[in-house]
């Protein structure tokens, strides 16, 4: 069953198009990722799917409900964990959870049991009566995930779930997410601009400038990069670049501090190259492709905030300003 | 059913948070007492209103006004906490919950009213100390009136808060809407005898009718009635009632379209 279906979705802010005619669907029980730089349209899409924003044109269905026409049914079917905290810091962890349960119409008998369950999953049982303002960033995020699960949503949206958290906490949160999927069968829809995180997904949509530029499994996406990535440098990178193209017919690419080529078999390619270019190469490295390489290949850019141009910064800002509807 | 749950949760949250913020409780009791003791005593000794019969002084006149002032400030401030909730993110949690938006607005209006009523009740305790009689029946009447006033004012605050992006605008609202509402309400000087233009403004200020309604209860049947009260209780209640209905409708409506 398709738990999310999006057809020709468009979202415009005045004459600026944040989401440009995208189509995709998500199966039940899937971990689906949206990968792209800030301002690519990830958060806007999530906000439309979670009824926080209205769409300009197109159709979006969640759990079979039209997000425009049946917002309350959609809201009952989803759990949300936003980039920034939406907990009430002046209430205790338990009060935050109980209020959530009440807002979602869960009877007391049921929520008391579930409260224990979700708190165990995120290991916050012993902090249940503590004010949230005393929690660390990681604890708040865990509590938010617990709260998002309390009403047994069909889909849980995680908007940059681990941004600003240390590595250890990040991997713990991923453990929780995988556990949830196993035990609760919940569909997980997440956005990220961390490549390594996106590899946890069953399928990934790469989104750039409001469009989906690729949608596939992480393995299939990585196949788009034809083989291994060899990065090298010389005293004159420009000369090296030209020689690689002219003498070897390689599709070389200039990168920061060097030149990069893709090759089918890196291990045999490197000795050959070095023997044919004596005294040219000062540095060489070989690595397997990551999703960052895929993104680079598809969009010609790396996913890094500093690479945003003016238009994209504006896009990011617009997305931020329209956080609430 | 969902709607009632929504109203209850929003209301309960306001009450829990109120009792946790000790400085706020002290401030909201202390401020009106300061007004009453310092400003009241000071003005009473210089102004000496001639038309007041023996046994009544300026503090008696000002006291109902100060109750209204604290209700005004507390109600509006409670409602404006929506802006904090927006800045700190909690508002989003409420907006994606499967409860109708109007129930959130109504819960907020009831929460603010409850807190205002608690404060007003504490202020009513000092009535006997300044020489005003307070019967049980009068207390019930006052509670009903105060509830109407605070409900209308919290709803008014929600209308403002739905349009406010950040807390920075609050100072402007305070200086140009809330303070004039208080000054023109007849809380510290009577409507009789002011210049014509000001009387018009005072008659337009909805809070004027709230202050007058409370004076209506306190001074009913006393020799000071004529000099203390401007309108009849029916007039006052009609204005406050209409104000409550109009403001809550506008509040839910603007909350629905709030960003």
XYZ file of C-alpha atoms in Angstrom:
584
model
C 0.000 0.000 0.000
C 1.161 3.528 -0.778
C 1.081 5.462 2.452
C 2.169 8.721 0.838
C 1.306 9.772 -2.665
C 2.334 13.061 -4.212
C 1.227 14.074 -7.693
C 2.472 17.160 -9.547
C 2.962 19.053 -6.313
C 3.782 22.755 -6.668
C 4.329 25.344 -3.950
C 4.913 28.980 -4.822
C 5.677 31.930 -2.588
C 4.505 34.860 -4.662
C 6.433 34.304 -7.913
C 9.083 32.134 -6.294
C 8.695 28.378 -6.804
C 9.885 26.440 -3.754
C 8.564 23.045 -4.876
C 8.391 22.567 -8.600
C 6.059 19.827 -9.819
C 7.283 16.825 -7.882
C 5.899 13.270 -7.958
C 6.667 10.375 -5.658
C 5.095 7.753 -3.459
C 6.174 5.958 -0.302
C 5.317 2.371 0.630
C 4.110 1.354 4.045
C 6.962 0.449 6.379
C 9.576 2.119 4.230
C 12.345 4.452 5.391
C 12.201 7.182 2.798
C 14.706 9.989 2.679
C 14.718 13.452 1.178
C 18.257 14.548 0.537
C 19.317 17.968 -0.598
C 20.927 21.230 0.419
C 19.201 23.778 2.633
C 16.398 25.468 0.778
C 15.999 22.723 -1.810
C 12.326 22.301 -0.891
C 12.608 19.457 1.622
C 10.990 21.169 4.566
C 8.359 22.805 2.399
C 7.271 19.379 1.148
C 7.088 18.012 4.699
C 5.040 20.986 5.804
C 2.586 20.435 2.994
C 2.293 16.720 3.810
C 1.754 17.541 7.485
C -0.939 20.193 6.716
C 1.155 23.084 8.054
C 1.299 24.709 4.628
C -1.224 24.829 1.821
C -0.118 23.705 -1.619
C -0.343 25.850 -4.733
C -1.329 23.051 -7.102
C -1.188 19.283 -7.404
C -2.393 16.546 -5.057
C -0.980 14.949 -1.948
C -2.424 11.978 -0.077
C -1.362 10.658 3.265
C -2.705 7.345 4.513
C -5.320 7.738 1.786
C -6.487 11.157 2.991
C -6.228 14.320 0.904
C -3.993 16.740 2.825
C -6.009 19.733 1.638
C -9.494 18.372 2.253
C -9.073 16.180 5.315
C -6.378 17.860 7.406
C -7.600 16.486 10.728
C -7.501 12.880 9.505
C -4.035 13.454 8.109
C -2.935 14.971 11.419
C -4.125 11.893 13.316
C -2.101 9.653 10.997
C 1.250 11.375 11.383
C 3.902 12.087 13.978
C 6.316 14.968 13.533
C 9.766 15.711 14.798
C 10.859 19.131 13.630
C 14.308 20.610 13.239
C 13.768 22.881 16.193
C 12.249 21.701 19.427
C 8.481 22.000 19.842
C 8.417 20.795 23.430
C 7.115 22.996 26.214
C 10.290 23.442 28.222
C 8.484 24.639 31.315
C 6.573 21.399 31.603
C 7.960 18.042 32.665
C 8.668 15.258 30.186
C 5.576 13.437 31.377
C 3.331 16.490 31.045
C 4.525 17.007 27.493
C 3.650 13.412 26.662
C 0.308 13.410 28.473
C -0.812 16.631 26.775
C 0.171 15.181 23.443
C -1.827 12.019 24.135
C -4.848 14.104 25.113
C -4.604 16.267 21.997
C -4.613 13.081 19.931
C -7.604 11.699 21.810
C -5.899 8.665 23.343
C -7.803 7.347 26.386
C -5.967 7.543 29.711
C -5.745 3.774 30.214
C -4.013 3.345 26.886
C -1.667 6.297 27.047
C -0.372 5.420 30.501
C 0.913 2.128 29.109
C 2.306 3.639 25.927
C 4.015 6.374 27.870
C 6.143 3.758 29.591
C 6.836 2.023 26.276
C 8.021 5.064 24.380
C 10.048 6.336 27.320
C 11.823 2.989 27.470
C 12.627 3.111 23.780
C 14.322 6.481 24.164
C 15.734 5.662 27.621
C 14.216 8.573 29.479
C 12.161 6.628 32.025
C 14.102 8.001 35.000
C 13.703 11.631 33.848
C 9.965 11.530 33.419
C 9.159 14.114 36.100
C 11.975 16.521 35.265
C 11.335 19.892 33.624
C 12.317 19.714 29.959
C 14.357 22.923 30.165
C 17.003 21.007 32.117
C 17.410 18.446 29.295
C 20.360 18.344 26.902
C 19.814 18.743 23.154
C 19.989 14.999 22.599
C 17.539 14.240 25.391
C 15.068 16.772 24.017
C 15.289 15.213 20.591
C 14.749 11.752 22.046
C 11.760 12.967 24.011
C 10.363 14.510 20.872
C 10.737 11.268 18.990
C 8.993 9.474 21.867
C 6.178 12.013 21.725
C 5.864 11.678 17.965
C 5.292 7.937 18.422
C 2.814 8.120 21.257
C -0.275 8.071 19.073
C 1.016 5.211 16.865
C 1.209 7.262 13.687
C 1.229 5.576 10.286
C 4.021 7.877 9.192
C 6.587 9.670 11.273
C 8.227 12.718 9.731
C 11.729 13.494 10.909
C 12.892 16.864 9.639
C 16.685 16.839 10.023
C 16.316 14.583 13.077
C 19.939 14.681 14.136
C 21.048 18.152 13.133
C 23.176 19.803 15.805
C 23.686 16.584 17.738
C 27.001 14.880 18.437
C 27.978 11.722 16.585
C 27.224 9.377 19.455
C 23.714 10.752 19.931
C 23.147 10.663 16.207
C 23.884 6.981 15.955
C 21.741 6.272 19.034
C 18.820 8.067 17.433
C 19.282 5.999 14.331
C 19.187 2.848 16.442
C 15.826 4.003 17.813
C 14.521 4.731 14.357
C 15.423 1.280 13.053
C 14.011 -0.365 16.140
C 10.743 1.486 15.703
C 10.382 0.404 12.192
C 10.869 -3.196 13.200
C 8.581 -3.192 16.221
C 5.890 -0.738 15.147
C 5.991 -1.068 11.375
C 5.832 2.704 11.125
C 6.763 4.384 7.864
C 9.599 6.843 8.266
C 9.962 9.937 6.118
C 13.039 11.969 6.834
C 14.966 14.860 5.434
C 18.647 15.287 5.869
C 21.642 16.888 4.347
C 23.979 14.371 5.938
C 25.063 11.858 3.333
C 25.900 9.107 5.778
C 22.434 9.360 7.274
C 20.705 9.113 3.961
C 22.340 5.725 3.511
C 20.096 4.386 6.284
C 17.103 4.777 3.972
C 15.438 2.180 1.761
C 14.963 4.795 -0.926
C 16.182 8.316 -1.369
C 14.864 11.219 -3.379
C 17.545 13.737 -4.207
C 15.981 17.162 -4.369
C 17.540 20.321 -5.702
C 15.971 23.675 -6.557
C 12.514 22.323 -5.839
C 12.800 19.349 -8.184
C 13.474 15.664 -7.632
C 16.595 14.966 -9.668
C 16.869 11.275 -8.751
C 14.896 8.715 -6.767
C 16.221 5.258 -5.993
C 17.865 3.015 -3.402
C 21.184 4.289 -2.028
C 23.002 1.427 -3.840
C 21.386 2.176 -7.176
C 22.091 5.861 -6.796
C 25.708 5.147 -6.095
C 25.891 3.082 -9.270
C 25.332 6.318 -11.109
C 28.866 7.140 -10.211
C 30.568 4.658 -12.508
C 33.091 3.210 -10.106
C 35.744 4.307 -7.682
C 36.693 7.897 -7.051
C 40.349 8.753 -7.510
C 41.447 12.130 -6.238
C 44.903 13.447 -7.066
C 46.963 16.578 -6.987
C 50.075 17.884 -8.677
C 52.236 20.990 -8.573
C 50.081 22.354 -11.400
C 46.545 21.026 -11.112
C 45.432 22.740 -14.310
C 48.094 20.991 -16.340
C 47.222 17.653 -14.707
C 43.561 18.245 -15.486
C 44.266 18.915 -19.165
C 46.615 15.933 -19.502
C 44.042 13.594 -17.973
C 41.495 14.741 -20.521
C 43.719 15.003 -23.585
C 46.123 12.103 -23.089
C 43.889 9.625 -21.275
C 40.436 10.638 -22.480
C 39.154 10.630 -18.878
C 36.215 12.636 -17.616
C 38.248 14.555 -15.089
C 36.786 17.174 -12.792
C 38.528 20.035 -11.076
C 37.823 20.081 -7.365
C 39.207 22.068 -4.497
C 42.983 21.428 -4.293
C 43.059 18.773 -7.000
C 41.506 16.763 -9.751
C 39.028 13.931 -9.477
C 38.222 11.085 -11.874
C 35.844 8.166 -11.765
C 37.136 4.815 -12.802
C 35.813 1.269 -12.853
C 38.765 -0.396 -11.134
C 40.686 2.056 -9.039
C 43.218 -0.432 -7.683
C 44.674 -1.232 -11.117
C 44.110 2.243 -12.538
C 46.391 4.040 -10.078
C 49.679 2.139 -10.828
C 49.065 2.523 -14.586
C 48.411 6.219 -14.253
C 51.449 6.878 -12.126
C 53.741 4.970 -14.482
C 52.457 7.003 -17.427
C 52.724 10.328 -15.599
C 56.108 10.186 -13.904
C 56.920 13.076 -11.572
C 53.508 14.634 -12.142
C 51.343 13.373 -9.304
C 52.208 14.526 -5.798
C 49.210 13.036 -4.048
C 46.654 10.364 -4.907
C 43.792 8.699 -3.045
C 41.112 6.160 -3.798
C 37.703 5.844 -2.249
C 34.316 4.270 -2.846
C 31.546 6.605 -3.989
C 29.277 8.206 -1.388
C 25.951 9.883 -1.891
C 27.816 13.160 -1.867
C 29.444 12.091 -5.136
C 26.045 11.233 -6.535
C 24.738 14.608 -5.561
C 27.771 16.282 -7.074
C 27.317 14.353 -10.279
C 23.603 15.092 -10.545
C 23.653 18.750 -9.653
C 27.242 19.783 -10.304
C 27.504 20.956 -6.718
C 28.331 19.560 -3.339
C 25.852 19.609 -0.486
C 27.371 22.301 1.616
C 25.792 25.337 3.023
C 28.582 27.684 1.984
C 27.932 26.784 -1.630
C 24.471 28.274 -1.573
C 24.106 31.144 -3.987
C 21.914 34.158 -3.368
C 18.767 32.638 -4.735
C 19.117 29.580 -2.604
C 19.775 31.585 0.517
C 16.543 33.407 -0.203
C 14.843 30.057 -0.684
C 16.176 28.843 2.644
C 15.031 32.008 4.332
C 11.582 31.837 2.835
C 11.275 28.283 4.028
C 12.235 29.365 7.494
C 9.871 32.289 7.647
C 6.912 30.221 6.590
C 7.533 27.754 9.374
C 4.138 28.352 10.869
C 0.850 28.510 9.220
C -15.138 15.526 21.755
C -11.711 16.227 20.291
C -12.511 19.910 20.544
C -13.292 19.650 24.256
C -10.041 17.748 24.837
C -8.204 20.490 22.953
C -9.786 23.270 25.016
C -9.001 21.383 28.218
C -5.335 20.701 27.361
C -4.622 24.314 26.385
C -6.391 25.577 29.505
C -4.663 23.105 31.829
C -1.244 23.933 30.422
C -1.754 27.635 31.136
C -2.826 26.917 34.704
C 0.084 24.538 35.412
C 2.582 26.994 34.005
C 1.044 29.864 35.950
C 1.455 28.150 39.315
C 5.058 27.280 38.465
C 6.070 30.867 37.799
C 6.398 32.284 41.283
C 7.831 35.682 40.222
C 4.855 36.217 37.947
C 2.416 35.553 40.772
C 4.235 37.960 43.084
C 4.412 40.579 40.312
C 0.789 40.382 39.404
C -0.345 40.818 43.004
C 2.305 43.372 43.863
C 1.757 45.706 40.929
C -1.897 46.606 41.598
C -1.159 46.953 45.303
C 1.588 49.427 44.494
C -0.752 51.418 42.270
C -3.372 51.425 44.940
C -1.182 52.363 47.888
C 1.237 54.802 46.304
C -0.741 56.358 43.463
C -4.056 56.039 45.273
C -2.862 57.587 48.500
C -0.905 60.291 46.691
C -3.736 61.314 44.412
C -6.293 61.040 47.198
C -4.485 63.612 49.288
C -4.059 66.170 46.475
C -7.292 65.769 44.520
C -9.948 65.264 47.181
C -12.998 64.844 44.888
C -15.582 67.257 46.224
C -18.613 65.395 44.988
C -17.935 62.270 47.066
C -20.153 62.000 50.138
C -18.670 61.552 53.597
C -17.106 58.159 54.251
C -15.915 57.685 50.664
C -12.561 58.744 49.308
C -10.521 58.563 46.138
C -9.156 55.098 46.945
C -12.722 53.765 46.978
C -13.153 55.253 43.528
C -9.873 53.917 42.198
C -10.093 50.402 43.668
C -12.529 48.937 41.080
C -10.386 50.544 38.403
C -7.253 48.864 39.716
C -8.991 45.475 39.704
C -9.850 46.082 36.066
C -6.308 47.176 35.335
C -4.830 43.980 36.674
C -7.408 41.933 34.776
C -6.526 43.856 31.617
C -2.779 43.329 31.963
C -3.019 39.690 33.006
C -5.497 38.758 30.290
C -3.578 40.405 27.490
C -0.277 39.078 28.760
C -1.645 35.509 28.955
C -2.876 35.727 25.397
C 0.341 37.196 24.107
C 2.203 34.132 25.418
C 1.052 32.625 22.112
C 3.858 34.645 20.549
C 6.361 32.997 22.911
C 4.915 29.621 22.033
C 5.475 30.454 18.419
C 9.081 31.492 19.022
C 9.844 28.461 21.162
C 8.080 26.069 18.825
C 5.339 24.662 21.039
C 2.664 26.314 18.916
C 3.600 23.995 16.050
C 2.919 20.928 18.175
C -0.569 22.280 18.807
C -1.177 23.298 15.202
C -0.383 19.823 13.815
C -2.531 18.089 16.422
C -5.881 16.784 15.189
C -7.931 19.310 17.149
C -9.790 22.189 15.522
C -7.990 25.534 15.698
C -10.944 27.280 17.292
C -10.700 24.959 20.288
C -7.093 26.050 20.791
C -8.122 29.716 20.721
C -11.022 29.063 23.088
C -8.791 27.078 25.469
C -6.362 29.967 25.508
C -9.150 32.485 26.184
C -10.426 30.382 29.081
C -6.909 29.873 30.461
C -6.207 33.615 30.466
C -9.597 34.321 32.025
C -9.003 31.802 34.799
C -5.656 33.354 35.707
C -7.176 36.846 35.659
C -9.994 35.648 37.886
C -7.516 34.219 40.381
C -5.748 37.550 40.510
C -8.975 39.529 40.774
C -10.115 37.283 43.619
C -6.930 37.994 45.543
C -7.516 41.729 45.034
C -11.115 41.418 46.208
C -9.845 40.175 49.554
C -8.567 43.658 50.376
C -11.972 45.296 49.807
C -12.926 45.265 53.517
C -9.583 46.823 54.430
C -10.291 49.939 52.394
C -13.748 50.169 53.811
C -15.887 48.578 51.088
C -18.531 46.064 52.061
C -18.564 42.811 50.156
C -21.527 40.474 50.585
C -21.558 36.917 49.301
C -24.089 37.812 46.642
C -21.997 40.769 45.532
C -18.981 38.485 45.289
C -20.835 36.084 42.985
C -21.965 39.004 40.814
C -18.430 40.374 40.692
C -17.024 37.013 39.670
C -19.463 36.747 36.802
C -18.660 40.266 35.631
C -14.924 39.739 36.003
C -15.155 36.516 34.047
C -16.907 38.319 31.199
C -14.341 41.129 31.226
C -11.309 38.849 31.332
C -12.706 36.504 28.699
C -13.287 39.441 26.353
C -9.847 40.912 27.056
C -7.983 37.608 26.603
C -9.792 37.140 23.305
C -8.725 40.655 22.399
C -5.136 39.668 23.277
C -5.391 36.588 21.033
C -6.413 38.786 18.110
C -3.274 40.864 18.679
C -1.047 37.797 19.215
C -2.202 36.113 16.000
C -0.856 39.069 14.104
C 2.397 39.412 15.972
C 5.492 37.765 14.513
C 7.836 38.309 17.427
C 7.788 39.548 20.993
C 9.500 42.781 19.910
C 6.206 44.291 18.838
C 4.754 43.814 22.285
C 6.126 47.089 23.666
C 4.335 49.005 20.937
C 1.079 47.189 21.644
C 1.519 47.911 25.337
C 2.177 51.645 24.833
C -0.341 52.379 22.132
C -3.220 50.024 22.864
C -3.148 48.619 26.377
C -2.057 51.693 28.363
C -4.502 54.056 26.588
C -7.254 51.508 27.208
C -6.425 51.653 30.902
C -6.069 55.452 31.095
C -9.324 56.063 29.236
C -11.338 53.500 31.166
C -12.319 55.828 33.985
C -10.196 53.779 36.374
C -8.233 56.738 37.747
C -10.456 59.722 36.874
C -14.184 59.859 36.208
C -15.792 60.298 32.841
C -17.810 63.258 34.086
C -16.132 66.601 33.633
C -13.458 65.689 31.075
C -13.235 67.636 27.751
C -15.636 66.524 25.037
C -13.089 64.788 22.790
C -11.844 62.757 25.688
C -15.323 61.768 26.764
C -15.897 60.368 23.284
C -12.717 58.295 23.524
C -13.676 57.113 26.991
C -17.094 56.054 25.808
C -15.476 54.129 22.975
C -13.101 52.287 25.324
C -14.722 48.933 26.106
C -12.905 48.735 29.436
C -14.878 51.803 30.649
C -17.950 49.583 30.906
C -16.026 46.928 32.820
C -14.851 49.424 35.422
C -18.330 50.901 35.612
C -19.938 47.483 36.061
C -17.712 46.725 39.043
C -18.514 50.136 40.583
C -22.176 49.361 40.004
C -21.881 46.333 42.279
C -19.690 47.938 44.938
C -21.639 51.160 45.326
C -25.192 49.899 44.737
C -27.443 51.367 47.417
C -24.748 53.613 48.911
C -24.870 57.423 48.971
C -21.854 57.464 46.663
C -23.670 55.629 43.850
C -24.564 58.733 41.862
C -21.043 60.141 41.854
C -19.237 56.828 41.298
C -21.284 55.238 38.524
C -21.908 56.529 34.990
C -24.008 53.892 33.235
C -26.620 51.418 34.389
C -25.537 47.848 35.084
C -27.644 46.652 32.147
C -25.821 49.006 29.796
C -22.445 47.880 31.130
C -23.248 44.186 30.868
C -24.614 44.586 27.356
C -21.407 46.230 26.183
C -19.141 43.680 27.938
C -21.257 40.779 26.691
C -21.246 41.963 23.088
C -17.531 42.662 23.370
C -16.882 39.105 24.608
C -18.848 37.512 21.778
C -17.339 39.715 19.063
C -13.773 39.340 20.356
C -13.876 35.545 20.734
C -15.283 35.180 17.222
C -12.577 37.456 15.822
C -9.950 35.669 17.940
C -10.824 32.187 16.657
C -11.085 33.545 13.153
C -7.698 35.263 13.210
C -6.105 32.289 14.982
C -7.324 30.078 12.150
C -5.384 32.147 9.681
C -2.433 32.875 11.950
C 0.965 32.060 10.545
